[in-house]
mmCIF file with all atom_site columns, C-alpha atoms in Angstrom:
data_model
loop_
_atom_site.group_PDB
_atom_site.id
_atom_site.type_symbol
_atom_site.label_atom_id
_atom_site.label_alt_id
_atom_site.label_comp_id
_atom_site.label_asym_id
_atom_site.label_entity_id
_atom_site.label_seq_id
_atom_site.pdbx_PDB_ins_code
_atom_site.Cartn_x
_atom_site.Cartn_y
_atom_site.Cartn_z
_atom_site.occupancy
_atom_site.B_iso_or_equiv
_atom_site.pdbx_formal_charge
_atom_site.auth_seq_id
_atom_site.auth_comp_id
_atom_site.auth_asym_id
_atom_site.auth_atom_id
_atom_site.pdbx_PDB_model_num
ATOM 1   C CA . UNK A 1 1   ? 24.563 -26.030 -15.902 1.00 52.00 ? 1   UNK A CA 1
ATOM 2   C CA . UNK A 1 2   ? 28.070 -27.059 -14.908 1.00 56.00 ? 2   UNK A CA 1
ATOM 3   C CA . UNK A 1 3   ? 27.708 -25.162 -11.640 1.00 56.00 ? 3   UNK A CA 1
ATOM 4   C CA . UNK A 1 4   ? 24.428 -26.860 -10.774 1.00 57.00 ? 4   UNK A CA 1
ATOM 5   C CA . UNK A 1 5   ? 25.907 -30.258 -11.678 1.00 55.00 ? 5   UNK A CA 1
ATOM 6   C CA . UNK A 1 6   ? 28.946 -29.687 -9.466  1.00 54.00 ? 6   UNK A CA 1
ATOM 7   C CA . UNK A 1 7   ? 26.772 -28.486 -6.591  1.00 54.00 ? 7   UNK A CA 1
ATOM 8   C CA . UNK A 1 8   ? 24.426 -31.469 -6.921  1.00 55.00 ? 8   UNK A CA 1
ATOM 9   C CA . UNK A 1 9   ? 27.203 -34.041 -7.345  1.00 50.00 ? 9   UNK A CA 1
ATOM 10  C CA . UNK A 1 10  ? 29.871 -32.501 -5.179  1.00 53.00 ? 10  UNK A CA 1
ATOM 11  C CA . UNK A 1 11  ? 32.302 -34.823 -3.574  1.00 55.00 ? 11  UNK A CA 1
ATOM 12  C CA . UNK A 1 12  ? 34.881 -34.217 -0.943  1.00 57.00 ? 12  UNK A CA 1
ATOM 13  C CA . UNK A 1 13  ? 37.475 -31.939 -2.451  1.00 70.00 ? 13  UNK A CA 1
ATOM 14  C CA . UNK A 1 14  ? 35.273 -30.304 -5.100  1.00 77.00 ? 14  UNK A CA 1
ATOM 15  C CA . UNK A 1 15  ? 35.496 -26.873 -3.470  1.00 80.00 ? 15  UNK A CA 1
ATOM 16  C CA . UNK A 1 16  ? 39.274 -27.188 -3.083  1.00 81.00 ? 16  UNK A CA 1
ATOM 17  C CA . UNK A 1 17  ? 39.568 -28.323 -6.697  1.00 80.00 ? 17  UNK A CA 1
ATOM 18  C CA . UNK A 1 18  ? 37.597 -25.297 -7.878  1.00 83.00 ? 18  UNK A CA 1
ATOM 19  C CA . UNK A 1 19  ? 39.623 -22.909 -5.695  1.00 85.00 ? 19  UNK A CA 1
ATOM 20  C CA . UNK A 1 20  ? 42.881 -24.285 -7.051  1.00 82.00 ? 20  UNK A CA 1
ATOM 21  C CA . UNK A 1 21  ? 41.511 -24.085 -10.583 1.00 79.00 ? 21  UNK A CA 1
ATOM 22  C CA . UNK A 1 22  ? 40.486 -20.455 -10.052 1.00 82.00 ? 22  UNK A CA 1
ATOM 23  C CA . UNK A 1 23  ? 43.973 -19.536 -8.849  1.00 78.00 ? 23  UNK A CA 1
ATOM 24  C CA . UNK A 1 24  ? 45.535 -21.186 -11.896 1.00 73.00 ? 24  UNK A CA 1
ATOM 25  C CA . UNK A 1 25  ? 43.106 -19.598 -14.362 1.00 67.00 ? 25  UNK A CA 1
ATOM 26  C CA . UNK A 1 26  ? 42.553 -16.171 -12.842 1.00 72.00 ? 26  UNK A CA 1
ATOM 27  C CA . UNK A 1 27  ? 43.096 -14.455 -16.209 1.00 78.00 ? 27  UNK A CA 1
ATOM 28  C CA . UNK A 1 28  ? 40.086 -16.262 -17.723 1.00 83.00 ? 28  UNK A CA 1
ATOM 29  C CA . UNK A 1 29  ? 37.066 -14.232 -16.643 1.00 88.00 ? 29  UNK A CA 1
ATOM 30  C CA . UNK A 1 30  ? 34.501 -16.885 -17.609 1.00 87.00 ? 30  UNK A CA 1
ATOM 31  C CA . UNK A 1 31  ? 36.229 -19.527 -15.470 1.00 84.00 ? 31  UNK A CA 1
ATOM 32  C CA . UNK A 1 32  ? 36.485 -17.125 -12.533 1.00 88.00 ? 32  UNK A CA 1
ATOM 33  C CA . UNK A 1 33  ? 32.796 -16.189 -12.756 1.00 91.00 ? 33  UNK A CA 1
ATOM 34  C CA . UNK A 1 34  ? 31.705 -19.837 -13.098 1.00 87.00 ? 34  UNK A CA 1
ATOM 35  C CA . UNK A 1 35  ? 33.827 -20.828 -10.098 1.00 87.00 ? 35  UNK A CA 1
ATOM 36  C CA . UNK A 1 36  ? 32.446 -17.977 -8.014  1.00 89.00 ? 36  UNK A CA 1
ATOM 37  C CA . UNK A 1 37  ? 28.904 -18.972 -8.933  1.00 88.00 ? 37  UNK A CA 1
ATOM 38  C CA . UNK A 1 38  ? 29.652 -22.473 -7.645  1.00 84.00 ? 38  UNK A CA 1
ATOM 39  C CA . UNK A 1 39  ? 30.449 -20.968 -4.239  1.00 87.00 ? 39  UNK A CA 1
ATOM 40  C CA . UNK A 1 40  ? 27.202 -18.996 -4.418  1.00 85.00 ? 40  UNK A CA 1
ATOM 41  C CA . UNK A 1 41  ? 25.083 -22.145 -4.771  1.00 78.00 ? 41  UNK A CA 1
ATOM 42  C CA . UNK A 1 42  ? 25.730 -23.051 -1.155  1.00 65.00 ? 42  UNK A CA 1
ATOM 43  C CA . UNK A 1 43  ? 28.061 -22.330 1.684   1.00 65.00 ? 43  UNK A CA 1
ATOM 44  C CA . UNK A 1 44  ? 31.152 -24.504 1.950   1.00 70.00 ? 44  UNK A CA 1
ATOM 45  C CA . UNK A 1 45  ? 30.840 -26.235 5.315   1.00 69.00 ? 45  UNK A CA 1
ATOM 46  C CA . UNK A 1 46  ? 34.334 -27.619 5.788   1.00 77.00 ? 46  UNK A CA 1
ATOM 47  C CA . UNK A 1 47  ? 35.985 -24.944 7.956   1.00 83.00 ? 47  UNK A CA 1
ATOM 48  C CA . UNK A 1 48  ? 39.415 -25.021 6.293   1.00 83.00 ? 48  UNK A CA 1
ATOM 49  C CA . UNK A 1 49  ? 37.941 -24.718 2.805   1.00 82.00 ? 49  UNK A CA 1
ATOM 50  C CA . UNK A 1 50  ? 35.382 -22.139 3.967   1.00 84.00 ? 50  UNK A CA 1
ATOM 51  C CA . UNK A 1 51  ? 38.245 -19.928 5.199   1.00 90.00 ? 51  UNK A CA 1
ATOM 52  C CA . UNK A 1 52  ? 40.100 -20.344 1.889   1.00 88.00 ? 52  UNK A CA 1
ATOM 53  C CA . UNK A 1 53  ? 36.967 -19.305 -0.005  1.00 89.00 ? 53  UNK A CA 1
ATOM 54  C CA . UNK A 1 54  ? 36.589 -16.241 2.241   1.00 93.00 ? 54  UNK A CA 1
ATOM 55  C CA . UNK A 1 55  ? 40.219 -15.272 1.678   1.00 93.00 ? 55  UNK A CA 1
ATOM 56  C CA . UNK A 1 56  ? 39.828 -15.702 -2.070  1.00 92.00 ? 56  UNK A CA 1
ATOM 57  C CA . UNK A 1 57  ? 36.650 -13.583 -2.140  1.00 93.00 ? 57  UNK A CA 1
ATOM 58  C CA . UNK A 1 58  ? 38.234 -10.844 -0.032  1.00 95.00 ? 58  UNK A CA 1
ATOM 59  C CA . UNK A 1 59  ? 41.302 -10.729 -2.273  1.00 93.00 ? 59  UNK A CA 1
ATOM 60  C CA . UNK A 1 60  ? 39.268 -10.751 -5.481  1.00 92.00 ? 60  UNK A CA 1
ATOM 61  C CA . UNK A 1 61  ? 37.122 -7.807  -4.333  1.00 94.00 ? 61  UNK A CA 1
ATOM 62  C CA . UNK A 1 62  ? 40.072 -5.630  -5.360  1.00 93.00 ? 62  UNK A CA 1
ATOM 63  C CA . UNK A 1 63  ? 39.882 -6.566  -9.044  1.00 92.00 ? 63  UNK A CA 1
ATOM 64  C CA . UNK A 1 64  ? 38.918 -3.793  -11.412 1.00 92.00 ? 64  UNK A CA 1
ATOM 65  C CA . UNK A 1 65  ? 36.584 -5.931  -13.525 1.00 94.00 ? 65  UNK A CA 1
ATOM 66  C CA . UNK A 1 66  ? 33.040 -4.852  -12.640 1.00 95.00 ? 66  UNK A CA 1
ATOM 67  C CA . UNK A 1 67  ? 31.514 -8.091  -13.935 1.00 95.00 ? 67  UNK A CA 1
ATOM 68  C CA . UNK A 1 68  ? 33.595 -10.142 -11.494 1.00 94.00 ? 68  UNK A CA 1
ATOM 69  C CA . UNK A 1 69  ? 32.899 -7.740  -8.607  1.00 96.00 ? 69  UNK A CA 1
ATOM 70  C CA . UNK A 1 70  ? 29.160 -7.927  -9.363  1.00 97.00 ? 70  UNK A CA 1
ATOM 71  C CA . UNK A 1 71  ? 29.310 -11.706 -8.854  1.00 96.00 ? 71  UNK A CA 1
ATOM 72  C CA . UNK A 1 72  ? 31.629 -11.481 -5.838  1.00 96.00 ? 72  UNK A CA 1
ATOM 73  C CA . UNK A 1 73  ? 29.352 -9.209  -3.808  1.00 97.00 ? 73  UNK A CA 1
ATOM 74  C CA . UNK A 1 74  ? 26.546 -11.756 -4.096  1.00 96.00 ? 74  UNK A CA 1
ATOM 75  C CA . UNK A 1 75  ? 28.730 -14.074 -1.999  1.00 95.00 ? 75  UNK A CA 1
ATOM 76  C CA . UNK A 1 76  ? 29.127 -11.584 0.862   1.00 95.00 ? 76  UNK A CA 1
ATOM 77  C CA . UNK A 1 77  ? 25.956 -12.566 2.778   1.00 95.00 ? 77  UNK A CA 1
ATOM 78  C CA . UNK A 1 78  ? 26.899 -16.251 2.500   1.00 93.00 ? 78  UNK A CA 1
ATOM 79  C CA . UNK A 1 79  ? 30.507 -16.018 3.655   1.00 93.00 ? 79  UNK A CA 1
ATOM 80  C CA . UNK A 1 80  ? 30.623 -12.703 5.578   1.00 96.00 ? 80  UNK A CA 1
ATOM 81  C CA . UNK A 1 81  ? 27.289 -12.624 7.436   1.00 95.00 ? 81  UNK A CA 1
ATOM 82  C CA . UNK A 1 82  ? 27.311 -9.669  9.878   1.00 95.00 ? 82  UNK A CA 1
ATOM 83  C CA . UNK A 1 83  ? 31.008 -9.070  9.208   1.00 96.00 ? 83  UNK A CA 1
ATOM 84  C CA . UNK A 1 84  ? 31.587 -5.345  9.753   1.00 95.00 ? 84  UNK A CA 1
ATOM 85  C CA . UNK A 1 85  ? 34.734 -5.213  7.640   1.00 95.00 ? 85  UNK A CA 1
ATOM 86  C CA . UNK A 1 86  ? 32.734 -6.519  4.677   1.00 96.00 ? 86  UNK A CA 1
ATOM 87  C CA . UNK A 1 87  ? 29.790 -4.231  5.426   1.00 95.00 ? 87  UNK A CA 1
ATOM 88  C CA . UNK A 1 88  ? 32.111 -1.194  5.424   1.00 94.00 ? 88  UNK A CA 1
ATOM 89  C CA . UNK A 1 89  ? 33.662 -2.370  2.180   1.00 95.00 ? 89  UNK A CA 1
ATOM 90  C CA . UNK A 1 90  ? 30.259 -2.841  0.527   1.00 96.00 ? 90  UNK A CA 1
ATOM 91  C CA . UNK A 1 91  ? 29.284 0.690   1.538   1.00 93.00 ? 91  UNK A CA 1
ATOM 92  C CA . UNK A 1 92  ? 32.370 2.087   -0.186  1.00 89.00 ? 92  UNK A CA 1
ATOM 93  C CA . UNK A 1 93  ? 33.321 3.568   -3.531  1.00 89.00 ? 93  UNK A CA 1
ATOM 94  C CA . UNK A 1 94  ? 33.864 0.383   -5.518  1.00 91.00 ? 94  UNK A CA 1
ATOM 95  C CA . UNK A 1 95  ? 30.631 -1.251  -4.449  1.00 96.00 ? 95  UNK A CA 1
ATOM 96  C CA . UNK A 1 96  ? 27.431 0.529   -3.334  1.00 95.00 ? 96  UNK A CA 1
ATOM 97  C CA . UNK A 1 97  ? 28.926 3.738   -4.721  1.00 95.00 ? 97  UNK A CA 1
ATOM 98  C CA . UNK A 1 98  ? 30.239 2.070   -7.888  1.00 95.00 ? 98  UNK A CA 1
ATOM 99  C CA . UNK A 1 99  ? 29.654 3.642   -11.256 1.00 94.00 ? 99  UNK A CA 1
ATOM 100 C CA . UNK A 1 100 ? 28.628 0.210   -12.534 1.00 96.00 ? 100 UNK A CA 1
ATOM 101 C CA . UNK A 1 101 ? 24.908 -0.432  -12.128 1.00 96.00 ? 101 UNK A CA 1
ATOM 102 C CA . UNK A 1 102 ? 25.272 -4.230  -11.618 1.00 97.00 ? 102 UNK A CA 1
ATOM 103 C CA . UNK A 1 103 ? 27.921 -3.828  -8.908  1.00 97.00 ? 103 UNK A CA 1
ATOM 104 C CA . UNK A 1 104 ? 25.854 -1.133  -7.183  1.00 96.00 ? 104 UNK A CA 1
ATOM 105 C CA . UNK A 1 105 ? 22.620 -3.160  -7.347  1.00 97.00 ? 105 UNK A CA 1
ATOM 106 C CA . UNK A 1 106 ? 24.253 -6.393  -6.148  1.00 97.00 ? 106 UNK A CA 1
ATOM 107 C CA . UNK A 1 107 ? 26.074 -4.539  -3.361  1.00 97.00 ? 107 UNK A CA 1
ATOM 108 C CA . UNK A 1 108 ? 22.779 -3.072  -2.145  1.00 96.00 ? 108 UNK A CA 1
ATOM 109 C CA . UNK A 1 109 ? 21.132 -6.508  -2.239  1.00 96.00 ? 109 UNK A CA 1
ATOM 110 C CA . UNK A 1 110 ? 24.106 -7.991  -0.344  1.00 97.00 ? 110 UNK A CA 1
ATOM 111 C CA . UNK A 1 111 ? 23.858 -5.292  2.337   1.00 96.00 ? 111 UNK A CA 1
ATOM 112 C CA . UNK A 1 112 ? 20.182 -6.127  2.784   1.00 95.00 ? 112 UNK A CA 1
ATOM 113 C CA . UNK A 1 113 ? 20.961 -9.852  3.170   1.00 96.00 ? 113 UNK A CA 1
ATOM 114 C CA . UNK A 1 114 ? 24.115 -9.558  5.273   1.00 96.00 ? 114 UNK A CA 1
ATOM 115 C CA . UNK A 1 115 ? 22.272 -9.354  8.578   1.00 90.00 ? 115 UNK A CA 1
ATOM 116 C CA . UNK A 1 116 ? 21.750 -5.674  9.344   1.00 89.00 ? 116 UNK A CA 1
ATOM 117 C CA . UNK A 1 117 ? 18.560 -4.582  11.028  1.00 87.00 ? 117 UNK A CA 1
ATOM 118 C CA . UNK A 1 118 ? 16.208 -2.174  9.248   1.00 86.00 ? 118 UNK A CA 1
ATOM 119 C CA . UNK A 1 119 ? 17.311 0.802   11.379  1.00 86.00 ? 119 UNK A CA 1
ATOM 120 C CA . UNK A 1 120 ? 20.987 0.218   10.618  1.00 89.00 ? 120 UNK A CA 1
ATOM 121 C CA . UNK A 1 121 ? 20.259 -0.096  6.923   1.00 88.00 ? 121 UNK A CA 1
ATOM 122 C CA . UNK A 1 122 ? 18.307 3.159   7.008   1.00 85.00 ? 122 UNK A CA 1
ATOM 123 C CA . UNK A 1 123 ? 21.246 4.815   8.802   1.00 86.00 ? 123 UNK A CA 1
ATOM 124 C CA . UNK A 1 124 ? 23.625 3.523   6.095   1.00 85.00 ? 124 UNK A CA 1
ATOM 125 C CA . UNK A 1 125 ? 21.629 5.348   3.443   1.00 83.00 ? 125 UNK A CA 1
ATOM 126 C CA . UNK A 1 126 ? 24.168 7.509   1.563   1.00 84.00 ? 126 UNK A CA 1
ATOM 127 C CA . UNK A 1 127 ? 23.011 11.128  1.627   1.00 84.00 ? 127 UNK A CA 1
ATOM 128 C CA . UNK A 1 128 ? 25.522 12.321  -0.963  1.00 90.00 ? 128 UNK A CA 1
ATOM 129 C CA . UNK A 1 129 ? 25.034 9.656   -3.658  1.00 90.00 ? 129 UNK A CA 1
ATOM 130 C CA . UNK A 1 130 ? 21.554 9.446   -5.159  1.00 89.00 ? 130 UNK A CA 1
ATOM 131 C CA . UNK A 1 131 ? 22.385 6.343   -7.229  1.00 92.00 ? 131 UNK A CA 1
ATOM 132 C CA . UNK A 1 132 ? 23.643 4.428   -4.194  1.00 92.00 ? 132 UNK A CA 1
ATOM 133 C CA . UNK A 1 133 ? 20.667 5.591   -2.122  1.00 89.00 ? 133 UNK A CA 1
ATOM 134 C CA . UNK A 1 134 ? 18.238 4.512   -4.844  1.00 90.00 ? 134 UNK A CA 1
ATOM 135 C CA . UNK A 1 135 ? 19.901 1.070   -5.120  1.00 93.00 ? 135 UNK A CA 1
ATOM 136 C CA . UNK A 1 136 ? 19.685 0.513   -1.361  1.00 92.00 ? 136 UNK A CA 1
ATOM 137 C CA . UNK A 1 137 ? 16.078 1.701   -1.159  1.00 89.00 ? 137 UNK A CA 1
ATOM 138 C CA . UNK A 1 138 ? 15.097 -0.572  -4.027  1.00 91.00 ? 138 UNK A CA 1
ATOM 139 C CA . UNK A 1 139 ? 16.864 -3.570  -2.434  1.00 93.00 ? 139 UNK A CA 1
ATOM 140 C CA . UNK A 1 140 ? 15.113 -2.911  0.871   1.00 91.00 ? 140 UNK A CA 1
ATOM 141 C CA . UNK A 1 141 ? 11.723 -2.575  -0.831  1.00 90.00 ? 141 UNK A CA 1
ATOM 142 C CA . UNK A 1 142 ? 12.318 -5.723  -2.871  1.00 92.00 ? 142 UNK A CA 1
ATOM 143 C CA . UNK A 1 143 ? 13.277 -7.692  0.262   1.00 92.00 ? 143 UNK A CA 1
ATOM 144 C CA . UNK A 1 144 ? 10.221 -6.419  2.146   1.00 90.00 ? 144 UNK A CA 1
ATOM 145 C CA . UNK A 1 145 ? 12.366 -4.749  4.811   1.00 88.00 ? 145 UNK A CA 1
ATOM 146 C CA . UNK A 1 146 ? 10.703 -1.410  4.220   1.00 82.00 ? 146 UNK A CA 1
ATOM 147 C CA . UNK A 1 147 ? 7.446  -0.364  2.677   1.00 80.00 ? 147 UNK A CA 1
ATOM 148 C CA . UNK A 1 148 ? 6.678  2.849   0.883   1.00 75.00 ? 148 UNK A CA 1
ATOM 149 C CA . UNK A 1 149 ? 5.161  4.401   4.033   1.00 74.00 ? 149 UNK A CA 1
ATOM 150 C CA . UNK A 1 150 ? 8.482  3.864   5.889   1.00 67.00 ? 150 UNK A CA 1
ATOM 151 C CA . UNK A 1 151 ? 10.155 6.056   3.303   1.00 65.00 ? 151 UNK A CA 1
ATOM 152 C CA . UNK A 1 152 ? 7.494  8.734   3.740   1.00 62.00 ? 152 UNK A CA 1
ATOM 153 C CA . UNK A 1 153 ? 8.202  8.805   7.479   1.00 57.00 ? 153 UNK A CA 1
ATOM 154 C CA . UNK A 1 154 ? 11.923 9.328   6.982   1.00 55.00 ? 154 UNK A CA 1
ATOM 155 C CA . UNK A 1 155 ? 11.632 11.727  4.073   1.00 55.00 ? 155 UNK A CA 1
ATOM 156 C CA . UNK A 1 156 ? 13.455 9.240   1.882   1.00 54.00 ? 156 UNK A CA 1
ATOM 157 C CA . UNK A 1 157 ? 13.948 9.701   -1.807  1.00 52.00 ? 157 UNK A CA 1
ATOM 158 C CA . UNK A 1 158 ? 13.265 7.346   -4.660  1.00 49.00 ? 158 UNK A CA 1
ATOM 159 C CA . UNK A 1 159 ? 14.250 8.034   -8.265  1.00 42.00 ? 159 UNK A CA 1
ATOM 160 C CA . UNK A 1 160 ? 15.252 11.563  -7.322  1.00 44.00 ? 160 UNK A CA 1
ATOM 161 C CA . UNK A 1 161 ? 11.768 12.531  -6.126  1.00 37.00 ? 161 UNK A CA 1
ATOM 162 C CA . UNK A 1 162 ? 11.069 13.236  -2.489  1.00 37.00 ? 162 UNK A CA 1
ATOM 163 C CA . UNK A 1 163 ? 8.370  10.900  -1.231  1.00 34.00 ? 163 UNK A CA 1
#
């Protein structure tokens, strides 16, 4: 509710205020998650602040807390659209290949929304990680990027069963 209120009643400096608050309260997970959700409501348009948000997101992607990373990856398509460094990071161990289901699912959804074409997404399909592959397939199906028959054509797998 606070996030929606701030987004609806934002004034000049709200994003900077939240960024500064996040830096001063980084040990409080609830504050960090609430602040990140504010930046997920809409893209910050002021270039200087937008760059600060991007830097903060990039830095925070290194945190070990899976709950925070699960929220962070949702911001990737908003702030890192078609950014190959972010795409490579999302395809990596701590994200699409994460042991945490929420991080893996949100990373797959972010990859689908980040601006890759269907063919590139299909080529990114991890052959050696069935959980990551399943998350990406599900995200693509959910977004309408692929249909079941597309998976039949490529010999894709879903839930461990060859389709």
